[in-house]
Structure formats: C-alpha cells, structure tokens
Tab-separated table of C-alpha atoms and ligand atoms in Angstrom:
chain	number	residue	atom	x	y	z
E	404	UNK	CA	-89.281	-70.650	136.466
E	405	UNK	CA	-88.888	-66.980	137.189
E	406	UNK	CA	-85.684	-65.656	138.091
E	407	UNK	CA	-85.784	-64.635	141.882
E	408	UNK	CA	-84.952	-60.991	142.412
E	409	UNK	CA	-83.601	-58.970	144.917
E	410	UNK	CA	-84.430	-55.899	147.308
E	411	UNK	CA	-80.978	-54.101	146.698
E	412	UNK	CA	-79.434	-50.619	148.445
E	413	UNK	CA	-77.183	-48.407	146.966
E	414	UNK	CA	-75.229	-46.618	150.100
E	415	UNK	CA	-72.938	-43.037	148.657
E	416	UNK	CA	-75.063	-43.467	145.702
E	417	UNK	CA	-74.251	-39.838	144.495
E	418	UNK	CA	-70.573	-40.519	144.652
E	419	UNK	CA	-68.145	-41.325	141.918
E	420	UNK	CA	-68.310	-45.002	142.654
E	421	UNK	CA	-71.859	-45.320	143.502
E	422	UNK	CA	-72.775	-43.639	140.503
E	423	UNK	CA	-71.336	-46.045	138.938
E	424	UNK	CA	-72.767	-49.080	140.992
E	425	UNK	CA	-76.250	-47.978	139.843
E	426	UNK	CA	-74.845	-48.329	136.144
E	427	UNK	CA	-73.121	-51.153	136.652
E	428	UNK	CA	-76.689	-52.584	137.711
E	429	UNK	CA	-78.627	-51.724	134.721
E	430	UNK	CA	-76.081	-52.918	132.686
E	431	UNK	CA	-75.742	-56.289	133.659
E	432	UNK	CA	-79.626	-56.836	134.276
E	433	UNK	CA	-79.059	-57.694	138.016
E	434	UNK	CA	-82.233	-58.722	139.101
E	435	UNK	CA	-83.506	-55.916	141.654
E	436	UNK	CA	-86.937	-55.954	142.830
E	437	UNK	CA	-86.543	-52.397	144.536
E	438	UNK	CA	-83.720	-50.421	144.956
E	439	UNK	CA	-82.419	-47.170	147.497
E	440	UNK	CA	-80.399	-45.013	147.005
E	441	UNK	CA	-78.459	-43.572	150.299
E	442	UNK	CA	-76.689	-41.008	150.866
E	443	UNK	CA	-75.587	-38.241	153.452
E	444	UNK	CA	-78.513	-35.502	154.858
E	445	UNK	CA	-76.859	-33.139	152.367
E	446	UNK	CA	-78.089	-35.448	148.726
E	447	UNK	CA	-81.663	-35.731	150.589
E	448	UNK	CA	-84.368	-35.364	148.101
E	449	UNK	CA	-81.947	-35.336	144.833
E	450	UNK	CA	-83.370	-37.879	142.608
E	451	UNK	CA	-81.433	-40.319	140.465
E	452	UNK	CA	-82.326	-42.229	137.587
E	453	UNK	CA	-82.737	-46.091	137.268
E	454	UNK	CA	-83.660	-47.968	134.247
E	455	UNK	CA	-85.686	-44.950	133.023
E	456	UNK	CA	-87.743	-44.684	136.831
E	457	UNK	CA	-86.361	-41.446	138.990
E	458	UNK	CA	-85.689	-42.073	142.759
E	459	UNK	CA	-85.366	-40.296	145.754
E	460	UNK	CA	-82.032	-40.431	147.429
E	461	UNK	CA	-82.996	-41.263	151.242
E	462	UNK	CA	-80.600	-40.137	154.044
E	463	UNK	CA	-78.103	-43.280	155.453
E	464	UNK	CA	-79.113	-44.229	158.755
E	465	UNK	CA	-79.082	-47.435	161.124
E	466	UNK	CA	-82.590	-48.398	159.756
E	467	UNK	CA	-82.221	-48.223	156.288
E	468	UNK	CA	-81.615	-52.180	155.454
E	469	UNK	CA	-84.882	-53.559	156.890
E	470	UNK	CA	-86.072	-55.654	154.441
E	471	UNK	CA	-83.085	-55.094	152.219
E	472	UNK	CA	-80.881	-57.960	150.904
E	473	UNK	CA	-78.073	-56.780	149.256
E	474	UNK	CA	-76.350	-53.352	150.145
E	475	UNK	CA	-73.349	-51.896	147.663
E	476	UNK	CA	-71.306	-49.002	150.544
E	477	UNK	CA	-68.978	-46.821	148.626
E	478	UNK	CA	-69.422	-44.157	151.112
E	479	UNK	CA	-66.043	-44.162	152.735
E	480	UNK	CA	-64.570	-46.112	155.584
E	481	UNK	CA	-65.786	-44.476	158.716
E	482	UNK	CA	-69.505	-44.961	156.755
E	483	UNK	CA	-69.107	-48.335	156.323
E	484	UNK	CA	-67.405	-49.053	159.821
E	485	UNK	CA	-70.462	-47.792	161.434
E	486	UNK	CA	-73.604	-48.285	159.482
E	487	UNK	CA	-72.116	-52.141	157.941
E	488	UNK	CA	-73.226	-53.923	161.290
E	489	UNK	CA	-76.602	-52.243	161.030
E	490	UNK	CA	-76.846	-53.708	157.627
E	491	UNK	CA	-75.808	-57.235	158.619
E	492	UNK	CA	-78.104	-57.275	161.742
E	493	UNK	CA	-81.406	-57.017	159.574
E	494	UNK	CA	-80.245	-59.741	157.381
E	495	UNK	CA	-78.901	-57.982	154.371
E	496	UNK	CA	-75.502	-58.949	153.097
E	497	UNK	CA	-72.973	-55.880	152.745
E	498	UNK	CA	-70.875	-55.493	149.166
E	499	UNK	CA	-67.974	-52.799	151.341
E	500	UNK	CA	-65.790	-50.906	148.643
E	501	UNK	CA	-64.031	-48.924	151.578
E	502	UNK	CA	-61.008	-50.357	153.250
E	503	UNK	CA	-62.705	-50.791	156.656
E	504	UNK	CA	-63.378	-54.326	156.804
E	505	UNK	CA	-61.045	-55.721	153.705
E	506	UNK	CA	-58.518	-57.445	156.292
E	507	UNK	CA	-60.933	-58.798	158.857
E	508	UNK	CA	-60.389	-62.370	159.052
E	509	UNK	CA	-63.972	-63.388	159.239
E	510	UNK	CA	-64.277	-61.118	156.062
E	511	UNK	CA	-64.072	-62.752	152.362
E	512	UNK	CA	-61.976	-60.056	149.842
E	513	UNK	CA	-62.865	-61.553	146.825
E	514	UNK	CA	-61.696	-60.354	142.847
E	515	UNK	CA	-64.505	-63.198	141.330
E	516	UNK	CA	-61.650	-63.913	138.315
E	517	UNK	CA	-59.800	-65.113	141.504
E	518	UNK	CA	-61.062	-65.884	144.318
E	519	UNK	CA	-65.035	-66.644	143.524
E	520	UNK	CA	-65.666	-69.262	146.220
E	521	UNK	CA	-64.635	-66.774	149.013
E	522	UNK	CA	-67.665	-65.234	148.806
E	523	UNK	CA	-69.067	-68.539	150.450
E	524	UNK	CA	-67.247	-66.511	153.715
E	525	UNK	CA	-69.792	-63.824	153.769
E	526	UNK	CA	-71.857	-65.652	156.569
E	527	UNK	CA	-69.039	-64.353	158.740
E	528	UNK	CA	-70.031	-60.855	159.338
E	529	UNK	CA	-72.283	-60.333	156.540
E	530	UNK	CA	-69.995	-58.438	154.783
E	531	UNK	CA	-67.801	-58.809	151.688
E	532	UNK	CA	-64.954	-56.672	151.240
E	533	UNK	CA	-64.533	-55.306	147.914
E	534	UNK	CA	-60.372	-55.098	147.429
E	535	UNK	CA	-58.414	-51.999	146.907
E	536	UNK	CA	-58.413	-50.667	142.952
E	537	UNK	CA	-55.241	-51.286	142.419
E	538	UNK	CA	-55.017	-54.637	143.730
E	539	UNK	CA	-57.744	-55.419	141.741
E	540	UNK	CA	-55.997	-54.977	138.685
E	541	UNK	CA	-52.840	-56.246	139.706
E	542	UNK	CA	-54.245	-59.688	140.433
E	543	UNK	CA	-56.566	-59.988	137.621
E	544	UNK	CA	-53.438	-60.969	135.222
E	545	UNK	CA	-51.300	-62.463	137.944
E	546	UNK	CA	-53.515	-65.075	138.917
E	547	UNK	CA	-52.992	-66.973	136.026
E	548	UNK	CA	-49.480	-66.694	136.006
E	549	UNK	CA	-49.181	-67.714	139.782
E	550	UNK	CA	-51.157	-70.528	139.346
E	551	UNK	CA	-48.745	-71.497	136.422
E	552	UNK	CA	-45.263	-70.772	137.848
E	553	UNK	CA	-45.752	-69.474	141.379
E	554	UNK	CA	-45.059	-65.652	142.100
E	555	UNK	CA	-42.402	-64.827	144.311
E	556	UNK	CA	-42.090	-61.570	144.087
E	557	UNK	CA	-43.776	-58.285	143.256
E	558	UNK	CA	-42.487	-54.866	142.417
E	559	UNK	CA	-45.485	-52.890	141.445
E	560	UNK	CA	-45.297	-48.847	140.727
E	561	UNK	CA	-49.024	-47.930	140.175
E	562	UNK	CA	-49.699	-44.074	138.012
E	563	UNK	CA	-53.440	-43.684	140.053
E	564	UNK	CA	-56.326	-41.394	137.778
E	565	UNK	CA	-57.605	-38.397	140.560
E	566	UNK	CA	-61.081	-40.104	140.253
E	567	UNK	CA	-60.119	-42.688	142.626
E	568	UNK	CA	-60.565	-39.923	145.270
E	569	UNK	CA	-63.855	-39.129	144.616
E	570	UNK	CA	-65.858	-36.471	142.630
E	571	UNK	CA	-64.032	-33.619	144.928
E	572	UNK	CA	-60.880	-34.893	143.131
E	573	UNK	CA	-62.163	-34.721	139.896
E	574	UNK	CA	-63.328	-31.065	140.136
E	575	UNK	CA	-60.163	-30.337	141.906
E	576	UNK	CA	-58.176	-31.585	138.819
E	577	UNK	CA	-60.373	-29.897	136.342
E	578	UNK	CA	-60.077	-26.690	138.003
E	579	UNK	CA	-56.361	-26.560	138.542
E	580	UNK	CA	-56.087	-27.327	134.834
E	581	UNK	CA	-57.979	-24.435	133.976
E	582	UNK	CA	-56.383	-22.113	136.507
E	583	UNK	CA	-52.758	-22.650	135.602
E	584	UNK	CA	-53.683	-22.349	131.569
E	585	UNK	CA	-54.930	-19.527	132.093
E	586	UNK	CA	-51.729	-18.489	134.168
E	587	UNK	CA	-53.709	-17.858	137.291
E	588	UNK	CA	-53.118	-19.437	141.756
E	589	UNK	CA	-55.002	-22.231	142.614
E	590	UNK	CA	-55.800	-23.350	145.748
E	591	UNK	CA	-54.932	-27.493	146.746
E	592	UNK	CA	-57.658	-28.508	148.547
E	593	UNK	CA	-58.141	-32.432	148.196
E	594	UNK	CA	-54.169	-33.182	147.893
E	595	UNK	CA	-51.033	-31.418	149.632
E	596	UNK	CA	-50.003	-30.352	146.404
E	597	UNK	CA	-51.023	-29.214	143.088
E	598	UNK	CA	-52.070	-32.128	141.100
E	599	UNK	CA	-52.711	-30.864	137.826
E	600	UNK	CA	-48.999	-31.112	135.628
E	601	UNK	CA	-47.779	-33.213	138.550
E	602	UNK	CA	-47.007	-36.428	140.073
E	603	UNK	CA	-47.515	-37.203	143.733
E	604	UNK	CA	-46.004	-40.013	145.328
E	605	UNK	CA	-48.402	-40.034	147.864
E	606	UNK	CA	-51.371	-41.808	148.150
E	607	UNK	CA	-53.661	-42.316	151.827
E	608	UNK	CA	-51.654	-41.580	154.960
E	609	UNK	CA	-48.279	-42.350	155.474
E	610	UNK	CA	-47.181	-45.403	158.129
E	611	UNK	CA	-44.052	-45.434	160.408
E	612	UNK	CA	-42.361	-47.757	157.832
E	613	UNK	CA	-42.517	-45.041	155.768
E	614	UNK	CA	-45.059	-46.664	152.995
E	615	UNK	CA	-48.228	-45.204	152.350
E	616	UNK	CA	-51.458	-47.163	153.680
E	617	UNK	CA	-52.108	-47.598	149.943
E	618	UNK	CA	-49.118	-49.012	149.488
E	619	UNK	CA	-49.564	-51.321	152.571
E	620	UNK	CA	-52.823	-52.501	151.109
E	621	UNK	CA	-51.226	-53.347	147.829
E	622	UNK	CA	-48.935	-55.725	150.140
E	623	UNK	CA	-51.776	-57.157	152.336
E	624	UNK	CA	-54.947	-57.752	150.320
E	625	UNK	CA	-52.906	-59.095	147.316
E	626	UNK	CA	-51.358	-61.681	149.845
E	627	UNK	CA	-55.410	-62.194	151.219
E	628	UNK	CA	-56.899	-62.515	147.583
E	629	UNK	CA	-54.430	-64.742	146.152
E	630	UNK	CA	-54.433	-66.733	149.206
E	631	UNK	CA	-50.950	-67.184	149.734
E	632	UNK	CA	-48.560	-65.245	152.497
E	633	UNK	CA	-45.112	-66.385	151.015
E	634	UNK	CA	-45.574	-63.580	148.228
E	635	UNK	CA	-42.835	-60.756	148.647
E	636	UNK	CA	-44.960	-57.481	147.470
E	637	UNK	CA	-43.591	-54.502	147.369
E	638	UNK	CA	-45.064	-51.183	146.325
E	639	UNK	CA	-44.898	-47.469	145.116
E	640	UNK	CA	-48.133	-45.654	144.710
E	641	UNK	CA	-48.084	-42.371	142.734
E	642	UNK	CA	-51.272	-39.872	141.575
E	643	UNK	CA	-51.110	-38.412	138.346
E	644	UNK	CA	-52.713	-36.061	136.816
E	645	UNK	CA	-55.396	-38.545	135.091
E	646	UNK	CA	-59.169	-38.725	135.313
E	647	UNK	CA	-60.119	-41.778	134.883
E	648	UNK	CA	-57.987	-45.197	134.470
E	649	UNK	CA	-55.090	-46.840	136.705
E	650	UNK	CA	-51.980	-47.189	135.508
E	651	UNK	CA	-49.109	-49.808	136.676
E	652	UNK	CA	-45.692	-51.073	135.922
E	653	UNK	CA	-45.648	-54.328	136.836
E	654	UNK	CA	-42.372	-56.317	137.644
E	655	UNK	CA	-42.608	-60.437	139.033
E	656	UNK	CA	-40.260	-62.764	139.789
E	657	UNK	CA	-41.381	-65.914	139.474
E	658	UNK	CA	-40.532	-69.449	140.805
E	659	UNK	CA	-40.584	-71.395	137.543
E	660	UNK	CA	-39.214	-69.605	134.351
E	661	UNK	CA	-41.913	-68.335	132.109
E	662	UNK	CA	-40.843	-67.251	128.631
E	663	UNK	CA	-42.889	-63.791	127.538
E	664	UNK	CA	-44.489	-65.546	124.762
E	665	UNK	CA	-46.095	-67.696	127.437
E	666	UNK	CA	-47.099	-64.821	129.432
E	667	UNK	CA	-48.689	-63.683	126.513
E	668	UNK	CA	-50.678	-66.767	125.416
E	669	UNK	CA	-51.576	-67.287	129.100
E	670	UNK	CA	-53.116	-63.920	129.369
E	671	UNK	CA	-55.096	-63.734	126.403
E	672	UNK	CA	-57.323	-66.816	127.846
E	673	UNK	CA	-57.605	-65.292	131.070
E	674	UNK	CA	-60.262	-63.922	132.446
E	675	UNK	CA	-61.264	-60.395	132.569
E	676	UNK	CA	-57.589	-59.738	130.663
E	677	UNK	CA	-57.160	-57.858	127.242
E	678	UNK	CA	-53.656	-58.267	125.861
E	679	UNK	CA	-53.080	-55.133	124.164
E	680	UNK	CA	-49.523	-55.463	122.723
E	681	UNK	CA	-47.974	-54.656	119.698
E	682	UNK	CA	-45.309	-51.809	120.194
E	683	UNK	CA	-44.214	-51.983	116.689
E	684	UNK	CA	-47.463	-50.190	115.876
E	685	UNK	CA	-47.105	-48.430	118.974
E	686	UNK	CA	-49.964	-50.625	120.527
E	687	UNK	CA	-50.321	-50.588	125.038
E	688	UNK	CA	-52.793	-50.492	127.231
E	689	UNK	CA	-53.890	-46.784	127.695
E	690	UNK	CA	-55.683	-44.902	130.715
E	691	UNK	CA	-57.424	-43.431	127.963
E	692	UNK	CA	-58.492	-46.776	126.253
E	693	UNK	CA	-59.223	-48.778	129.723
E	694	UNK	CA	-61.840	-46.307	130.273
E	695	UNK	CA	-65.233	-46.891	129.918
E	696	UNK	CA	-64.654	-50.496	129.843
E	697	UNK	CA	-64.481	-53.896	131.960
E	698	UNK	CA	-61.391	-55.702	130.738
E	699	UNK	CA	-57.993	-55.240	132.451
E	700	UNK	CA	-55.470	-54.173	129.309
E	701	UNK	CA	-52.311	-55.997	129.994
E	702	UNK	CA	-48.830	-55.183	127.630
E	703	UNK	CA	-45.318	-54.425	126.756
E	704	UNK	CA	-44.927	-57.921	128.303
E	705	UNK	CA	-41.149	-58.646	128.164
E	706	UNK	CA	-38.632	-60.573	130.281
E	707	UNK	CA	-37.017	-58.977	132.757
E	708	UNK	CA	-33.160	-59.646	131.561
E	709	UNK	CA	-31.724	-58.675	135.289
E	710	UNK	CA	-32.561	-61.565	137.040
E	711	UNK	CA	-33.407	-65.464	136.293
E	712	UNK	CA	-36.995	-65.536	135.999
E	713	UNK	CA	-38.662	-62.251	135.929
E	714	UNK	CA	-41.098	-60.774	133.853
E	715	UNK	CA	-42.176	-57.135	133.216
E	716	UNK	CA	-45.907	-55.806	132.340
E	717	UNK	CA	-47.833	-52.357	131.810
E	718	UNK	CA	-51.749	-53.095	133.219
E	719	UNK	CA	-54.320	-50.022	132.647
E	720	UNK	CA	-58.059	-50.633	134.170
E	721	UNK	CA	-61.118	-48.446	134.475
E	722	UNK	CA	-60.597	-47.765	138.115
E	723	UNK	CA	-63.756	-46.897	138.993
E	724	UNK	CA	-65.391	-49.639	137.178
E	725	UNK	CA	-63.691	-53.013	137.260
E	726	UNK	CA	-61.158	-51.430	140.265
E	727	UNK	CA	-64.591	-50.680	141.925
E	728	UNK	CA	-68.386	-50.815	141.086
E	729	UNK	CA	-67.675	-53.418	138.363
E	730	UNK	CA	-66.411	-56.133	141.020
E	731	UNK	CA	-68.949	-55.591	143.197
E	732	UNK	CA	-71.371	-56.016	141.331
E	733	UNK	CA	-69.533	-59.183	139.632
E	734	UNK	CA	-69.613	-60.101	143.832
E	735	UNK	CA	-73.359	-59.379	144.326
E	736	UNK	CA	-74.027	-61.459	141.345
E	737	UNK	CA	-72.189	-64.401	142.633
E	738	UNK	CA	-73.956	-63.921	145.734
E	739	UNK	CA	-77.799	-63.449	144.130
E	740	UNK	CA	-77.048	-66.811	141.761
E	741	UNK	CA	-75.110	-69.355	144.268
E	742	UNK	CA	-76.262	-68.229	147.783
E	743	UNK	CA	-78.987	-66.485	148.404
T	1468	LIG	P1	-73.079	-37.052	149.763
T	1468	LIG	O1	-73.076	-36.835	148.281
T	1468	LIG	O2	-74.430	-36.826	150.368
T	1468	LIG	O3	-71.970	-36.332	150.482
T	1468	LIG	P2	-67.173	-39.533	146.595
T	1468	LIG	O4	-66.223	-40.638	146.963
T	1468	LIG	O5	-67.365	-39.407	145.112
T	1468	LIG	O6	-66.780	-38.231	147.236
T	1468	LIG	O7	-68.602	-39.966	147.194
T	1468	LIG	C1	-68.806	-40.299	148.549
T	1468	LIG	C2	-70.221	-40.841	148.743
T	1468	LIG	O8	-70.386	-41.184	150.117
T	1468	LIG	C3	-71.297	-39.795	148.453
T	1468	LIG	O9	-72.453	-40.465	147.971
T	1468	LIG	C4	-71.572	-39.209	149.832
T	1468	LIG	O10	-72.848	-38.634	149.988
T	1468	LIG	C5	-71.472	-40.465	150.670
T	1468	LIG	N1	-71.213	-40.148	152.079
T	1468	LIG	C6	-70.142	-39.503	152.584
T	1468	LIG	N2	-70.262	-39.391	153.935
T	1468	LIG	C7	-71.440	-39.995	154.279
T	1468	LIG	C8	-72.123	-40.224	155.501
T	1468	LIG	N3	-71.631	-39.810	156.668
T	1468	LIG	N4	-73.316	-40.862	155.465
T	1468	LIG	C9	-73.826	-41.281	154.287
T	1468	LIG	N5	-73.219	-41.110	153.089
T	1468	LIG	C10	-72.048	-40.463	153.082
C-alpha cells in the first residue's frame, strides 16, 4: 500500500525557523504531496528550494489553506493569532511555533518525547502549539526523571543563542562583532543593549511580577507539557552572545532521592537525550556541539549537596531545530501517521 501524503504549508518560510521547517521536511522524508511557502508581501516572488524543485514564496493571506492539510506558522504571534483560525476553518490542522495559542486550554502543547498523545487534542481548535525553546529542552531530560522520582522543584537559568530572535538577531550579532573589533559605534537595534561581548538578562517583555514573559512561559508550559500543576518552576532567562544553541543550568529537587549515577543511566535511555559527560577529559554539552543536531546534550550531572534530594545538570540543544522546527515536524508526523 502506498504511503498517503500530504498537501503541507510552510507559513514565515524565509525566516530562521521556517527555513529550517523546510529542512527539517526533506530530511525526515515527510510525505508532502505539494508544499507553499508563505510569507509577508515583502518575500513575494523569492524562490526557495525543496528537494532539488525551486518554489515561489506566495504572500500569507486568509485564503491560503484551501485545500491544505497541514500548516507549520513560525511567523510570529500576532501572524499566527490572526491567520491560525483561517487555517483551521478550511480544514487544515495548524503546527503554531509562536506563543499565541500555547496556553489555550482547548490547545494540545505537545514535546512528542513527552507528551505524544496530546496531539489527539488538536480537534479542539485545529491547532497545536509548538512549546517555547527552552522548555523544550528542559523537559526533554526531565521527563524521565519525573516520571521516576517526581519533580518538585525547578530552578532553571537558561544562556539563550541570538538566533532565537530571528535572522534580524543574527545579523545584529554579526555586525556588532565586527564593529567593536574593529574599535568602531554600533547601533542596538533588535535588543536594548549591545549584545555582542554581553549578557542580557532580558528576554520578551517584562511582567508586573517582575519576570520576563519568557520566563513566565518557562513556568507555565512546563507545568502544561508535563501535565502536572504541583511543579514549583522558577526561572532566569539570559541572551548571550551565541548564534546558534541554548544553553541551561539546570537545578531539581526532587520528591524521591535519585543518586547522580541514576540520573545518568536514566538519561542515556531516554529519548531524544545525549549524555555528554566526562569532565575529567573536559567532556559537556556545548552550544557549539548541540548545533546542527537533534539530540538534547545533557551533563555535569551531580547532586546538589545543599539540600536532601536535588540534582544539578548543564542541557545544550539546537534551538532552532529540536527547540523549534525539529518538534514540529516530530508533531506533524505524529499527526500524518496516527490521525489524519
Ligand atoms: P518576511 O521574510 O516576508 O518578513 P524571523 O523570525 O527569522 O525574523 O522570520 C519571521 C518570518 O515570519 C519571516 O518568514 C517573515 O516573512 C514572516 N512574517 C513576519 N510578519 C509576517 C506577516 N505579517 N505575514 C506573513 N509573514 C510574516
């Protein structure tokens, strides 16, 4: 029997993330029987390449889904907000990387190392929120150990690559580099600050509790994903000066003690997880190293000596691959093979 394939849209296809979707796609031979690409009016008529054929990118509007099944938005929140109903409407199911619809109730936020069957939610809205990429990674290697010995508590610092903003970001840190090397001004024009040889401890708007919002989502989707409200989360989001790959310093309390050992052997049969850790040989997950790559690189595992049962990890991901495009697409292929 032939494998059934699917009429698939690509919306912010020229961005960071969408780029990336459309790889992310050939890669894994997702079964696409045609595919858009949409964008803003300004990418109309650029072409972009898939699996060897070059395509037209068409402008986003309310119409584009007819006869479209499954839609991949990286196109920011107001995008999807306003053009995700239109999608839904004409049938075709919505893979949403923004934040806009990520803590709607009748929305599934699914990690598929986590929470697969949430996807079976979609028939909600027609939409399936794609999580935050840093509580993508976070989750990836505490699932396991929450099933085993029930989290309590999270204190998470994350060290977020400028590529997570988009390609404006990336330029912006390129540029700056270059400026202040060569000992000239630059102008800050996607941050509040100079990013280059810096550290900003500010990431999305700030809230009246004095958190960021990307902090906040760190809190709220990990609690969604993980399905359980009684987890104390607790975060401090920083951007550094990094291209491409999420760092974070990960600390847990958990409910049952878990030696680091454990931890260890836990995590290297989980999925999605790399245990990179050997500082001896001065062996960690790297930015550097989770670039370019699916796997989640989890190390310098060790038990936290200050309290009873606690537990500290580094975990370094490809954020815009397996904190972005990479789980979407792992969505849309649960989607294609168990429900459509
Ligand atoms: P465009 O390239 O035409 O501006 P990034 O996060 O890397 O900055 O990418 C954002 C993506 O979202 C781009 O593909 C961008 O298209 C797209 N986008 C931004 N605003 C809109 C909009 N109003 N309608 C459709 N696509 C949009």
């Amino acid at each position: 029997m032939s494998e059934k394939k699917f009429n698939v849209a690509v919306a912010g296809a020229t961005g960071a993330v969408g780029n990336q979707m459309i790889t992310c796609l050939e890669e894994r031979k997702f079964p696409v029987k045609s595919i858009r690409f949409l964008a803003s009016s300004r990418s109309f008529g650029q072409k972009l390449d898939y699996m060897g054929d070059s395509v037209a990118v068409e402008e986003l509007t309310e119409s584009s889904f007819k006869g479209v099944d499954i839609a991949l938005f990286s196109a920011g929140g107001g995008t999807s907000e306003r053009f995700a109903p239109f999608a839904a409407k004409d049938g075709c199911v919505v893979i949403d990387n923004s934040s806009a619809w990520r803590m709607d109730p009748e929305v599934p936020l699914v990690v598929p190392e986590v929470n697969p069957h949430a996807v079976a939610q979609y028939t909600g809205k027609g939409i399936i929120a794609n999580p935050n990429c840093s509580t993508i990674q976070m989750v990836v290697p505490l699932y396991p150990l929450h099933k085993k010995c029930g989290i309590k508590r999270i204190v998470v610092s994350t060290y977020q690559a400028v590529s997570g903003t988009g390609k404006k970001a990336i330029d912006e840190l390129n540029y700056q580099t270059r400026a202040i090397l060569n000992f000239k001004d630059c102008e800050n024009k996607v941050y509040p600050h100079t990013i280059a040889f810096n550290c900003l401890p500010h990431i999305d708007v700030f809230l009246e509790n004095g958190y960021t919002k990307e902090e906040m989502k760190m809190v709220f989707e990990t609690r969604k994903i993980l399905e359980d409200d009684t987890i104390g989360v607790t975060a401090t989001t920083v951007r550094v000066p990094v291209f491409l790959g999420h760092s974070e310093s990960i600390n847990i309390e958990t409910i049952e003690h878990i030696s680091a050992d454990q931890v260890r052997s836990l995590l290297e049969k989980a999925p999605g997880v790399k245990v990179v850790d050997d500082p001896e040989n001065n062996i960690y997950p790297l930015a550097i190293d989770a670039a370019g790559q699916d796997l989640t690189l989890v190390g310098r595992i060790r038990e936290d000596e200050s309290i009873a049962n606690g537990i500290n990890m580094w975990v370094a991901a490809d954020n815009i691959r397996k904190g972005a495009a990479t789980n979407a697409v792992q969505i849309a292929e649960i989607l294609a093979k168990e429900y459509l």
